[in-house]
Amino acid sequence: MKNLRFLIIPFIVCVSACNWFKSPPEIGKVLSEHFKNKIYKDFDTVAYDSVFAKTMDSLSIGFTNPKTIKAFYESNKNQPKLVTKFYTTGELDSLTVFLQRSEMHGFNPKIFKTEKIKSLLNQLSANQFKHVDESYPIIAQLELLSANAYINYNNYLKYGVINPRNIFSRYYIKVRRPDSAGMVGLLSSENILDTLKAVQPKSEQYKALQAAYLNSNNETEKRILLLNMERFRWKTPEMGENYVQVNIPDFKLTWFDNADTVISMKVCVGGKRESGYEEKLKAFAKSGNLDDKPKNHETPLLYSKINSIQANPVWNIPVSIAQSEIYWMARKDRYYLSNSNINVYYKGKLINEPNTINWNKYSRDKLPFKFKQGSGGGNALGKFKFIFDNSSSIYLHDTNNKNGFNLANRAISHGCVRVEKPLEFAEKLVGDSYTYDKLRAEVDLPPIDSTHVKWYKKRMAAKADTTKSFQLKPAWFGPKKQVPLIITYITAWAQNDKIEYRPDVYGMDEKLWTAMKKFR
């Protein structure tokens, strides 16, 4: 009996080492039961791991997010999670249907390897393997290609295929982009079909553009629609129900409230950069000569909140304008500065007699002066400036030159946005008659409310008093609440049951199209 015990123990160890009692992994159980095929009970995890690793190395070169996908499978011991959970339920087949239909969003199904995934599904479904190891490369490819396609499809629809901040130099709107946590969440989904349905864009603007895209036979028109569908996929900041939009190609400012238009007016925006700008910029970088510096006054795209209104504003003239315009005008006409109500400062101190400055002593690229245009009728900013935080020193403002609003192409400013109806805009911002009448008094306009007439009369009396020196100064007003503002660039959108189209004034459609071509 004792000798028999010593014989049994080595036998059990040997059997255990040879995996005789080891059950197949989950994928083996699922496929064995689904196909009623016993070969999958012999599924060898070690052998499959080796095939999976080689497949990962060969396929991940073409993946958009290879590090995230590799990390996910490493943390899950290379298990074919998607095939295990979604092959027998038919959800991988549903994935291919969505990928095939990606044309309705302007994508080419080839970018998702759709036909290859369908072929792999067919090979697995044919159930023709004589040995289980013949299935390993099919399962590994199906798993990884499905994972990559699933992530990309979701990301493209949810965030867009292009990060605008990577291709546009003056795009300062923060956009949310895919992150690894979100992608891992996708690969850990419990229901692929629900996720694919949920990610379909729900914006009314997007759906209207998409319908027009699917109904159009004009390639130029389809291209414009596709570009703007992409813009509506970008995850820009939530504007809320009440916000102001400046659309550069439309040369319009619109105040929206629950999708209804509260006010709308023409605007003038920054002029288009010089043709051949990139090459000229390289030449300037080499020479350092301001005469070689190309002009770029394009209004940046940005998101902020309007936080204050300045009546009778002072214009702090930017260095670029001082160098390119003020310097030459002052040299040409010694009285230009005083006649234009422009003060000159040297090391922070006001120069009382700017007409005496000998401009020949100074090169315009090293001007030691700062220039400010005082409040008044000749001020380039007009009577109102609408201020919001941004890194480009951009603001909305009135103008003393109203002729620009009669032009079809109103890309004529130095970068700031001139508004056609500043008083109407200010009234909406301040939001109450008391503050609005105070504001009107500052620009010599009578009040709307007759009980406020005394402010107006007091101001007019002060201006008329010749015994005292009346000095026009800026006055600050706060809006009733800070109003979100987005300066954007949309060349096609739905309005009144039709699609409106506008010219690509800055050439941004061209640049976006170049970036998107690989997805077509």
Short mmCIF file of C-alpha atoms in Angstrom, two decimals:
data_model
loop_
_atom_site.label_atom_id
_atom_site.label_comp_id
_atom_site.label_asym_id
_atom_site.label_seq_id
_atom_site.Cartn_x
_atom_site.Cartn_y
_atom_site.Cartn_z
CA MET A 1 0.00 0.00 0.00
CA LYS A 2 2.87 2.31 0.86
CA ASN A 3 4.57 1.59 -2.47
CA LEU A 4 1.30 2.29 -4.34
CA ARG A 5 1.09 5.73 -2.72
CA PHE A 6 4.54 6.62 -4.00
CA LEU A 7 3.47 5.63 -7.52
CA ILE A 8 0.22 7.68 -7.45
CA ILE A 9 1.86 10.98 -6.42
CA PRO A 10 4.27 11.23 -9.42
CA PHE A 11 1.41 10.25 -11.72
CA ILE A 12 -0.78 13.14 -10.46
CA VAL A 13 2.12 15.62 -10.79
CA CYS A 14 2.75 14.45 -14.36
CA VAL A 15 -0.90 14.72 -15.32
CA SER A 16 -1.12 18.20 -13.85
CA ALA A 17 2.03 19.33 -15.65
CA CYS A 18 0.67 18.05 -18.95
CA ASN A 19 -2.58 20.12 -18.46
CA TRP A 20 -4.69 16.95 -18.71
CA PHE A 21 -7.19 18.37 -16.27
CA LYS A 22 -6.92 22.03 -17.41
CA SER A 23 -10.15 23.46 -18.84
CA PRO A 24 -9.99 25.52 -22.06
CA PRO A 25 -9.93 29.36 -21.80
CA GLU A 26 -13.16 31.29 -22.18
CA ILE A 27 -12.72 31.80 -25.96
CA GLY A 28 -12.34 28.01 -26.34
CA LYS A 29 -15.52 27.37 -24.38
CA VAL A 30 -17.51 29.98 -26.29
CA LEU A 31 -16.47 28.76 -29.74
CA SER A 32 -16.74 25.09 -28.80
CA GLU A 33 -20.30 25.55 -27.63
CA HIS A 34 -21.25 27.85 -30.52
CA PHE A 35 -19.94 25.58 -33.29
CA LYS A 36 -20.47 22.29 -31.44
CA ASN A 37 -16.86 21.65 -32.38
CA LYS A 38 -14.59 19.89 -29.91
CA ILE A 39 -11.33 21.23 -31.41
CA TYR A 40 -11.79 24.50 -29.47
CA LYS A 41 -11.59 22.57 -26.21
CA ASP A 42 -7.92 22.14 -27.07
CA PHE A 43 -7.40 25.92 -27.29
CA ASP A 44 -3.84 26.51 -26.02
CA THR A 45 -3.38 29.93 -24.42
CA VAL A 46 0.42 29.81 -24.61
CA ALA A 47 0.41 28.97 -28.32
CA TYR A 48 -2.25 31.62 -29.01
CA ASP A 49 -0.22 34.25 -27.10
CA SER A 50 2.72 33.70 -29.41
CA VAL A 51 0.53 34.18 -32.50
CA PHE A 52 -1.18 37.20 -30.95
CA ALA A 53 2.15 38.90 -30.19
CA LYS A 54 3.34 38.48 -33.79
CA THR A 55 -0.01 39.72 -35.10
CA MET A 56 0.14 42.76 -32.83
CA ASP A 57 3.62 43.62 -34.09
CA SER A 58 2.60 43.42 -37.72
CA LEU A 59 -0.77 45.20 -37.47
CA SER A 60 -0.12 47.90 -34.87
CA ILE A 61 2.11 49.81 -37.30
CA GLY A 62 -1.07 50.91 -39.03
CA PHE A 63 -3.09 51.62 -35.87
CA THR A 64 -4.06 55.15 -34.86
CA ASN A 65 -3.62 54.45 -31.14
CA PRO A 66 -1.21 51.48 -30.94
CA LYS A 67 0.05 52.21 -27.40
CA THR A 68 -3.45 52.26 -25.93
CA ILE A 69 -4.44 49.05 -27.70
CA LYS A 70 -1.24 47.27 -26.68
CA ALA A 71 -1.63 48.36 -23.05
CA PHE A 72 -5.23 47.17 -22.96
CA TYR A 73 -4.38 43.66 -24.17
CA GLU A 74 -1.29 43.39 -21.99
CA SER A 75 -3.44 44.17 -18.94
CA ASN A 76 -5.93 41.53 -20.08
CA LYS A 77 -3.34 38.79 -20.77
CA ASN A 78 -3.93 39.07 -24.53
CA GLN A 79 -7.40 37.58 -24.25
CA PRO A 80 -9.55 38.16 -27.37
CA LYS A 81 -12.12 40.15 -25.43
CA LEU A 82 -14.17 41.41 -28.38
CA VAL A 83 -14.35 38.07 -30.19
CA THR A 84 -15.22 36.27 -26.97
CA LYS A 85 -18.04 38.66 -26.04
CA PHE A 86 -19.39 39.81 -29.39
CA TYR A 87 -18.76 37.22 -32.09
CA THR A 88 -21.51 34.80 -31.15
CA THR A 89 -23.99 37.62 -30.40
CA GLY A 90 -23.58 39.03 -33.91
CA GLU A 91 -22.35 42.39 -32.63
CA LEU A 92 -19.09 42.15 -34.57
CA ASP A 93 -21.23 41.75 -37.68
CA SER A 94 -23.13 44.87 -36.59
CA LEU A 95 -19.81 46.67 -36.30
CA THR A 96 -19.02 45.92 -39.94
CA VAL A 97 -22.45 47.23 -40.96
CA PHE A 98 -21.74 50.55 -39.24
CA LEU A 99 -18.26 50.67 -40.75
CA GLN A 100 -19.69 50.03 -44.21
CA ARG A 101 -22.23 52.81 -43.69
CA SER A 102 -19.54 55.27 -42.62
CA GLU A 103 -19.85 56.71 -46.13
CA MET A 104 -22.89 58.60 -44.84
CA HIS A 105 -20.48 60.56 -42.64
CA GLY A 106 -18.10 61.15 -45.53
CA PHE A 107 -15.60 58.39 -44.62
CA ASN A 108 -14.20 55.68 -46.83
CA PRO A 109 -14.93 52.26 -45.23
CA LYS A 110 -11.48 51.14 -46.39
CA ILE A 111 -9.83 53.23 -43.65
CA PHE A 112 -11.38 50.87 -41.10
CA LYS A 113 -10.24 47.68 -42.94
CA THR A 114 -13.92 46.82 -43.22
CA GLU A 115 -13.61 44.19 -45.95
CA LYS A 116 -10.76 42.46 -44.14
CA ILE A 117 -12.80 42.26 -40.93
CA LYS A 118 -15.76 40.83 -42.87
CA SER A 119 -13.47 38.26 -44.49
CA LEU A 120 -12.10 37.18 -41.10
CA LEU A 121 -15.62 36.84 -39.72
CA ASN A 122 -16.54 34.65 -42.68
CA GLN A 123 -13.47 32.47 -42.19
CA LEU A 124 -14.26 31.95 -38.54
CA SER A 125 -17.93 31.29 -39.28
CA ALA A 126 -17.08 28.72 -41.95
CA ASN A 127 -15.92 26.40 -39.13
CA GLN A 128 -13.52 24.56 -41.45
CA PHE A 129 -10.49 24.35 -39.18
CA LYS A 130 -9.10 20.83 -38.77
CA HIS A 131 -6.86 21.82 -35.87
CA VAL A 132 -7.49 24.53 -33.31
CA ASP A 133 -4.15 26.24 -33.94
CA GLU A 134 -5.36 27.10 -37.47
CA SER A 135 -7.87 29.45 -35.85
CA TYR A 136 -5.34 31.42 -33.83
CA PRO A 137 -4.18 33.89 -36.55
CA ILE A 138 -7.80 34.43 -37.65
CA ILE A 139 -8.97 35.18 -34.11
CA ALA A 140 -5.95 37.41 -33.39
CA GLN A 141 -6.42 39.46 -36.58
CA LEU A 142 -10.17 39.72 -36.08
CA GLU A 143 -9.70 40.86 -32.50
CA LEU A 144 -7.12 43.55 -33.24
CA LEU A 145 -8.60 44.91 -36.45
CA SER A 146 -12.02 45.09 -34.82
CA ALA A 147 -10.57 46.87 -31.79
CA ASN A 148 -8.79 49.45 -33.95
CA ALA A 149 -11.82 50.03 -36.19
CA TYR A 150 -14.21 50.25 -33.25
CA ILE A 151 -12.06 52.85 -31.48
CA ASN A 152 -11.46 54.90 -34.64
CA TYR A 153 -15.09 54.91 -35.74
CA ASN A 154 -16.24 56.09 -32.33
CA ASN A 155 -13.50 58.71 -32.01
CA TYR A 156 -14.04 60.12 -35.51
CA LEU A 157 -17.74 60.60 -34.94
CA LYS A 158 -17.45 61.87 -31.39
CA TYR A 159 -14.45 64.17 -31.78
CA GLY A 160 -13.80 64.55 -35.51
CA VAL A 161 -10.90 63.14 -37.49
CA ILE A 162 -8.78 66.30 -37.33
CA ASN A 163 -7.55 68.31 -34.35
CA PRO A 164 -7.99 71.88 -35.67
CA ARG A 165 -5.36 73.20 -33.28
CA ASN A 166 -2.77 71.10 -35.10
CA ILE A 167 -3.39 72.57 -38.55
CA PHE A 168 -4.55 76.16 -37.96
CA SER A 169 -2.07 78.63 -36.47
CA ARG A 170 -4.78 80.94 -35.10
CA TYR A 171 -7.24 78.39 -33.74
CA TYR A 172 -7.41 79.11 -30.01
CA ILE A 173 -10.65 77.32 -29.16
CA LYS A 174 -10.03 74.40 -26.82
CA VAL A 175 -11.35 71.16 -28.25
CA ARG A 176 -11.74 67.90 -26.39
CA ARG A 177 -9.85 65.04 -27.98
CA PRO A 178 -9.94 61.25 -27.41
CA ASP A 179 -7.98 59.98 -24.42
CA SER A 180 -6.72 56.54 -23.44
CA ALA A 181 -9.28 56.16 -20.63
CA GLY A 182 -12.13 56.66 -23.08
CA MET A 183 -10.64 54.18 -25.54
CA VAL A 184 -10.10 51.55 -22.86
CA GLY A 185 -13.72 52.12 -21.88
CA LEU A 186 -14.77 51.36 -25.46
CA LEU A 187 -12.80 48.10 -25.51
CA SER A 188 -14.42 47.16 -22.21
CA SER A 189 -17.95 47.80 -23.56
CA GLU A 190 -20.71 45.44 -22.59
CA ASN A 191 -22.73 46.23 -25.71
CA ILE A 192 -21.06 47.37 -28.95
CA LEU A 193 -24.34 47.98 -30.76
CA ASP A 194 -25.61 50.41 -28.12
CA THR A 195 -22.31 52.30 -28.20
CA LEU A 196 -22.36 52.57 -32.00
CA LYS A 197 -25.91 53.90 -31.94
CA ALA A 198 -25.15 56.38 -29.15
CA VAL A 199 -22.14 57.92 -30.91
CA GLN A 200 -24.11 59.01 -33.97
CA PRO A 201 -24.07 62.87 -34.08
CA LYS A 202 -27.33 64.34 -32.83
CA SER A 203 -26.80 68.01 -33.70
CA GLU A 204 -29.58 69.34 -35.90
CA GLN A 205 -27.00 71.26 -37.90
CA TYR A 206 -24.95 68.12 -38.47
CA LYS A 207 -27.98 66.09 -39.54
CA ALA A 208 -29.10 68.82 -41.96
CA LEU A 209 -25.63 68.99 -43.55
CA GLN A 210 -25.49 65.19 -43.69
CA ALA A 211 -28.86 64.99 -45.46
CA ALA A 212 -27.70 67.55 -48.02
CA TYR A 213 -24.43 65.64 -48.46
CA LEU A 214 -26.26 62.37 -49.17
CA ASN A 215 -28.64 64.07 -51.60
CA SER A 216 -26.05 66.04 -53.57
CA ASN A 217 -24.42 64.96 -56.83
CA ASN A 218 -22.18 68.03 -57.01
CA GLU A 219 -18.65 67.14 -55.86
CA THR A 220 -17.73 70.72 -54.94
CA GLU A 221 -20.88 71.08 -52.88
CA LYS A 222 -20.34 67.70 -51.21
CA ARG A 223 -16.82 68.71 -50.28
CA ILE A 224 -18.00 71.90 -48.55
CA LEU A 225 -20.74 69.98 -46.72
CA LEU A 226 -18.26 67.34 -45.59
CA LEU A 227 -15.82 69.93 -44.26
CA ASN A 228 -18.52 71.58 -42.18
CA MET A 229 -19.82 68.23 -40.93
CA GLU A 230 -16.31 67.74 -39.60
CA ARG A 231 -16.42 71.15 -37.89
CA PHE A 232 -19.66 70.20 -36.15
CA ARG A 233 -17.99 67.00 -34.89
CA TRP A 234 -15.32 68.96 -33.01
CA LYS A 235 -15.90 69.05 -29.27
CA THR A 236 -15.76 72.79 -28.64
CA PRO A 237 -16.79 74.32 -25.28
CA GLU A 238 -20.45 74.09 -24.36
CA MET A 239 -21.96 77.47 -25.23
CA GLY A 240 -25.16 77.09 -23.25
CA GLU A 241 -28.50 78.42 -24.43
CA ASN A 242 -27.52 82.10 -24.59
CA TYR A 243 -24.36 83.08 -26.48
CA VAL A 244 -22.87 85.30 -29.17
CA GLN A 245 -21.33 83.89 -32.34
CA VAL A 246 -19.18 85.68 -34.88
CA ASN A 247 -18.92 83.62 -38.06
CA ILE A 248 -16.02 84.96 -40.12
CA PRO A 249 -17.06 83.68 -43.60
CA ASP A 250 -20.58 85.07 -43.05
CA PHE A 251 -19.27 88.44 -41.75
CA LYS A 252 -22.06 88.29 -39.18
CA LEU A 253 -22.52 88.52 -35.43
CA THR A 254 -25.52 86.61 -34.11
CA TRP A 255 -26.85 86.43 -30.58
CA PHE A 256 -28.59 83.11 -29.98
CA ASP A 257 -31.04 82.27 -27.23
CA ASN A 258 -32.32 78.67 -27.29
CA ALA A 259 -31.44 78.51 -31.01
CA ASP A 260 -33.55 81.62 -31.67
CA THR A 261 -31.85 84.71 -33.06
CA VAL A 262 -32.04 87.61 -30.61
CA ILE A 263 -30.04 90.09 -32.69
CA SER A 264 -27.93 89.84 -35.84
CA MET A 265 -25.64 92.36 -37.48
CA LYS A 266 -22.86 92.73 -39.99
CA VAL A 267 -19.24 92.69 -38.87
CA CYS A 268 -15.89 93.50 -40.43
CA VAL A 269 -13.13 91.02 -39.60
CA GLY A 270 -9.38 90.81 -40.11
CA GLY A 271 -7.98 90.90 -43.62
CA LYS A 272 -6.69 87.74 -45.27
CA ARG A 273 -2.98 87.07 -45.00
CA GLU A 274 -0.79 87.87 -47.97
CA SER A 275 -0.56 85.34 -50.77
CA GLY A 276 2.61 83.29 -50.49
CA TYR A 277 2.60 84.01 -46.76
CA GLU A 278 4.55 80.93 -45.67
CA GLU A 279 7.42 81.52 -48.09
CA LYS A 280 7.57 85.24 -47.29
CA LEU A 281 7.66 84.41 -43.58
CA LYS A 282 10.71 82.20 -44.18
CA ALA A 283 12.40 85.06 -46.03
CA PHE A 284 11.65 87.42 -43.14
CA ALA A 285 13.04 84.90 -40.64
CA LYS A 286 16.34 84.96 -42.54
CA SER A 287 16.60 88.70 -43.18
CA GLY A 288 14.95 90.14 -40.05
CA ASN A 289 13.99 93.10 -42.23
CA LEU A 290 10.49 94.41 -41.48
CA ASP A 291 10.05 95.19 -45.18
CA ASP A 292 10.10 91.42 -45.75
CA LYS A 293 7.50 90.66 -43.08
CA PRO A 294 4.25 89.51 -44.72
CA LYS A 295 0.94 90.87 -43.47
CA ASN A 296 -1.38 88.58 -41.53
CA HIS A 297 -4.39 90.30 -40.00
CA GLU A 298 -6.67 87.27 -39.90
CA THR A 299 -9.01 87.31 -36.91
CA PRO A 300 -8.19 84.34 -34.64
CA LEU A 301 -10.80 81.73 -33.80
CA LEU A 302 -11.44 81.77 -30.08
CA TYR A 303 -13.86 81.20 -27.23
CA SER A 304 -14.27 83.58 -24.32
CA LYS A 305 -16.87 85.54 -22.34
CA ILE A 306 -17.71 89.22 -22.81
CA ASN A 307 -16.99 90.74 -19.40
CA SER A 308 -17.07 94.52 -19.90
CA ILE A 309 -18.04 97.40 -22.16
CA GLN A 310 -15.94 100.52 -22.55
CA ALA A 311 -17.70 103.67 -23.76
CA ASN A 312 -15.45 106.29 -25.37
CA PRO A 313 -12.57 103.82 -25.52
CA VAL A 314 -8.87 104.53 -25.75
CA TRP A 315 -7.03 102.60 -28.45
CA ASN A 316 -3.74 101.08 -27.38
CA ILE A 317 -2.15 100.86 -30.79
CA PRO A 318 -0.37 97.52 -31.34
CA VAL A 319 3.34 97.52 -32.12
CA SER A 320 2.72 95.95 -35.53
CA ILE A 321 0.40 98.80 -36.56
CA ALA A 322 2.77 101.40 -35.09
CA GLN A 323 5.60 99.99 -37.20
CA SER A 324 3.67 99.45 -40.40
CA GLU A 325 1.42 102.55 -40.40
CA ILE A 326 1.79 105.11 -37.62
CA TYR A 327 5.55 105.49 -38.13
CA TRP A 328 5.19 106.28 -41.82
CA MET A 329 2.26 108.67 -41.33
CA ALA A 330 4.14 110.58 -38.63
CA ARG A 331 7.19 110.92 -40.88
CA LYS A 332 5.03 112.12 -43.77
CA ASP A 333 3.00 114.63 -41.71
CA ARG A 334 4.50 116.06 -38.52
CA TYR A 335 1.00 117.01 -37.28
CA TYR A 336 -0.55 113.63 -38.00
CA LEU A 337 -0.33 112.44 -34.39
CA SER A 338 -1.90 115.50 -32.75
CA ASN A 339 -4.54 115.82 -35.47
CA SER A 340 -5.45 112.16 -34.93
CA ASN A 341 -5.60 112.52 -31.13
CA ILE A 342 -2.74 110.05 -30.76
CA ASN A 343 -0.60 110.38 -27.64
CA VAL A 344 3.02 109.23 -27.65
CA TYR A 345 4.74 107.72 -24.61
CA TYR A 346 8.43 107.19 -23.97
CA LYS A 347 9.33 104.89 -21.08
CA GLY A 348 5.79 105.31 -19.76
CA LYS A 349 5.84 109.11 -19.81
CA LEU A 350 3.65 111.23 -22.08
CA ILE A 351 5.48 113.32 -24.68
CA ASN A 352 3.73 116.68 -24.66
CA GLU A 353 4.91 117.79 -28.07
CA PRO A 354 4.95 114.73 -30.39
CA ASN A 355 5.19 117.07 -33.39
CA THR A 356 8.81 117.80 -32.43
CA ILE A 357 9.98 114.17 -32.61
CA ASN A 358 12.69 113.67 -35.23
CA TRP A 359 11.55 110.37 -36.74
CA ASN A 360 14.70 110.07 -38.86
CA LYS A 361 16.58 109.17 -35.68
CA TYR A 362 14.54 106.00 -35.18
CA SER A 363 14.20 102.83 -37.22
CA ARG A 364 10.68 101.46 -37.23
CA ASP A 365 11.76 97.99 -36.09
CA LYS A 366 13.16 99.48 -32.85
CA LEU A 367 10.65 102.20 -32.03
CA PRO A 368 11.03 103.18 -28.34
CA PHE A 369 7.55 104.70 -28.24
CA LYS A 370 4.06 103.51 -27.39
CA PHE A 371 1.00 105.08 -28.99
CA LYS A 372 -2.53 105.58 -27.67
CA GLN A 373 -5.43 107.18 -29.48
CA GLY A 374 -7.66 109.13 -27.08
CA SER A 375 -11.42 108.97 -26.77
CA GLY A 376 -13.49 110.89 -29.27
CA GLY A 377 -15.14 110.93 -32.65
CA GLY A 378 -11.94 110.22 -34.57
CA ASN A 379 -11.03 107.16 -32.52
CA ALA A 380 -10.67 104.07 -34.71
CA LEU A 381 -12.67 102.07 -32.15
CA GLY A 382 -15.64 104.42 -32.37
CA LYS A 383 -17.72 104.88 -29.23
CA PHE A 384 -17.72 101.34 -27.81
CA LYS A 385 -15.33 98.49 -27.15
CA PHE A 386 -16.57 95.08 -25.99
CA ILE A 387 -13.91 93.26 -24.02
CA PHE A 388 -13.27 89.56 -23.37
CA ASP A 389 -10.22 87.68 -22.13
CA ASN A 390 -7.94 86.34 -24.87
CA SER A 391 -4.25 86.08 -25.65
CA SER A 392 -4.46 87.90 -28.99
CA SER A 393 -5.58 91.36 -27.78
CA ILE A 394 -8.74 90.96 -29.87
CA TYR A 395 -12.04 92.64 -29.06
CA LEU A 396 -15.32 93.68 -30.66
CA HIS A 397 -15.71 97.39 -31.25
CA ASP A 398 -17.54 100.21 -32.96
CA THR A 399 -15.85 102.10 -35.81
CA ASN A 400 -15.74 105.64 -37.13
CA ASN A 401 -15.70 104.27 -40.67
CA LYS A 402 -19.12 102.79 -41.43
CA ASN A 403 -18.50 102.33 -45.16
CA GLY A 404 -16.91 98.96 -44.58
CA PHE A 405 -20.30 97.45 -43.71
CA ASN A 406 -21.48 98.09 -47.29
CA LEU A 407 -18.81 95.79 -48.73
CA ALA A 408 -19.51 92.20 -49.75
CA ASN A 409 -16.08 91.05 -48.54
CA ARG A 410 -15.68 92.59 -45.12
CA ALA A 411 -12.30 91.03 -44.24
CA ILE A 412 -10.69 94.47 -43.93
CA SER A 413 -9.67 95.08 -40.29
CA HIS A 414 -6.34 94.60 -38.53
CA GLY A 415 -7.76 91.59 -36.68
CA CYS A 416 -10.38 92.94 -34.27
CA VAL A 417 -14.07 92.67 -35.10
CA ARG A 418 -16.01 95.83 -35.99
CA VAL A 419 -19.72 95.58 -35.22
CA GLU A 420 -22.41 97.33 -37.25
CA LYS A 421 -24.86 98.10 -34.41
CA PRO A 422 -22.78 98.63 -31.25
CA LEU A 423 -25.49 100.51 -29.37
CA GLU A 424 -28.03 97.75 -29.92
CA PHE A 425 -25.43 95.19 -28.86
CA ALA A 426 -24.56 97.20 -25.73
CA GLU A 427 -28.24 97.49 -24.78
CA LYS A 428 -28.64 93.72 -24.94
CA LEU A 429 -25.49 93.18 -22.88
CA VAL A 430 -26.28 95.55 -20.01
CA GLY A 431 -29.79 94.16 -19.80
CA ASP A 432 -31.57 96.97 -17.89
CA SER A 433 -32.79 100.47 -18.71
CA TYR A 434 -30.96 102.17 -15.82
CA THR A 435 -27.49 101.04 -16.91
CA TYR A 436 -28.33 101.47 -20.57
CA ASP A 437 -29.33 105.11 -20.09
CA LYS A 438 -26.12 105.70 -18.12
CA LEU A 439 -24.21 104.29 -21.07
CA ARG A 440 -26.15 106.44 -23.55
CA ALA A 441 -25.35 109.56 -21.54
CA GLU A 442 -21.62 108.80 -21.81
CA VAL A 443 -21.85 109.03 -25.60
CA ASP A 444 -24.12 112.11 -25.54
CA LEU A 445 -27.35 110.31 -26.34
CA PRO A 446 -30.59 111.19 -24.49
CA PRO A 447 -32.04 108.54 -22.18
CA ILE A 448 -34.86 106.22 -23.11
CA ASP A 449 -36.44 106.56 -19.66
CA SER A 450 -37.56 110.16 -19.04
CA THR A 451 -36.76 109.87 -15.33
CA HIS A 452 -33.07 109.68 -16.25
CA VAL A 453 -32.95 112.96 -18.16
CA LYS A 454 -30.95 114.71 -15.40
CA TRP A 455 -27.84 112.60 -16.15
CA TYR A 456 -27.94 113.65 -19.75
CA LYS A 457 -28.50 117.33 -18.99
CA LYS A 458 -25.73 117.36 -16.40
CA ARG A 459 -23.27 115.90 -18.86
CA MET A 460 -24.23 118.24 -21.69
CA ALA A 461 -23.95 121.23 -19.33
CA ALA A 462 -20.45 120.16 -18.32
CA LYS A 463 -19.39 119.92 -21.96
CA ALA A 464 -20.83 123.36 -22.69
CA ASP A 465 -19.18 125.07 -19.69
CA THR A 466 -16.38 127.14 -21.23
CA THR A 467 -14.99 128.06 -17.81
CA LYS A 468 -13.91 124.47 -17.26
CA SER A 469 -11.97 122.04 -19.35
CA PHE A 470 -14.11 119.03 -20.20
CA GLN A 471 -12.06 115.94 -20.90
CA LEU A 472 -13.65 112.97 -22.58
CA LYS A 473 -12.67 109.80 -20.73
CA PRO A 474 -13.47 106.12 -21.06
CA ALA A 475 -16.35 104.83 -18.95
CA TRP A 476 -16.70 101.19 -17.96
CA PHE A 477 -19.90 99.16 -17.79
CA GLY A 478 -20.45 95.55 -16.81
CA PRO A 479 -22.87 93.29 -18.66
CA LYS A 480 -25.79 91.90 -16.70
CA LYS A 481 -23.88 88.64 -16.80
CA GLN A 482 -20.86 87.48 -18.75
CA VAL A 483 -21.97 86.26 -22.16
CA PRO A 484 -20.16 83.40 -23.94
CA LEU A 485 -18.61 84.43 -27.24
CA ILE A 486 -17.26 82.21 -29.97
CA ILE A 487 -15.47 83.50 -33.05
CA THR A 488 -15.73 80.63 -35.49
CA TYR A 489 -15.39 79.69 -39.14
CA ILE A 490 -18.31 77.93 -40.84
CA THR A 491 -18.78 77.96 -44.61
CA ALA A 492 -22.03 75.93 -44.78
CA TRP A 493 -24.91 75.61 -42.34
CA ALA A 494 -28.66 75.00 -42.25
CA GLN A 495 -30.96 78.00 -41.96
CA ASN A 496 -34.68 78.31 -42.74
CA ASP A 497 -34.85 74.79 -44.21
CA LYS A 498 -32.00 75.31 -46.67
CA ILE A 499 -28.21 75.20 -46.67
CA GLU A 500 -26.40 78.54 -46.65
CA TYR A 501 -22.95 78.66 -48.27
CA ARG A 502 -20.24 81.29 -47.81
CA PRO A 503 -16.83 81.86 -49.48
CA ASP A 504 -13.69 80.39 -47.91
CA VAL A 505 -12.35 83.86 -47.11
CA TYR A 506 -9.21 82.70 -45.23
CA GLY A 507 -8.57 79.51 -47.22
CA MET A 508 -9.26 77.40 -44.15
CA ASP A 509 -11.46 74.99 -46.11
CA GLU A 510 -8.52 74.24 -48.38
CA LYS A 511 -6.22 73.51 -45.46
CA LEU A 512 -8.81 71.32 -43.73
CA TRP A 513 -9.51 69.40 -46.93
CA THR A 514 -5.81 68.62 -47.36
CA ALA A 515 -5.74 67.18 -43.83
CA MET A 516 -8.90 65.13 -44.38
CA LYS A 517 -8.04 63.59 -47.75
CA LYS A 518 -6.59 60.42 -46.25
CA PHE A 519 -9.99 59.60 -44.75
CA ARG A 520 -11.74 59.77 -48.11
#
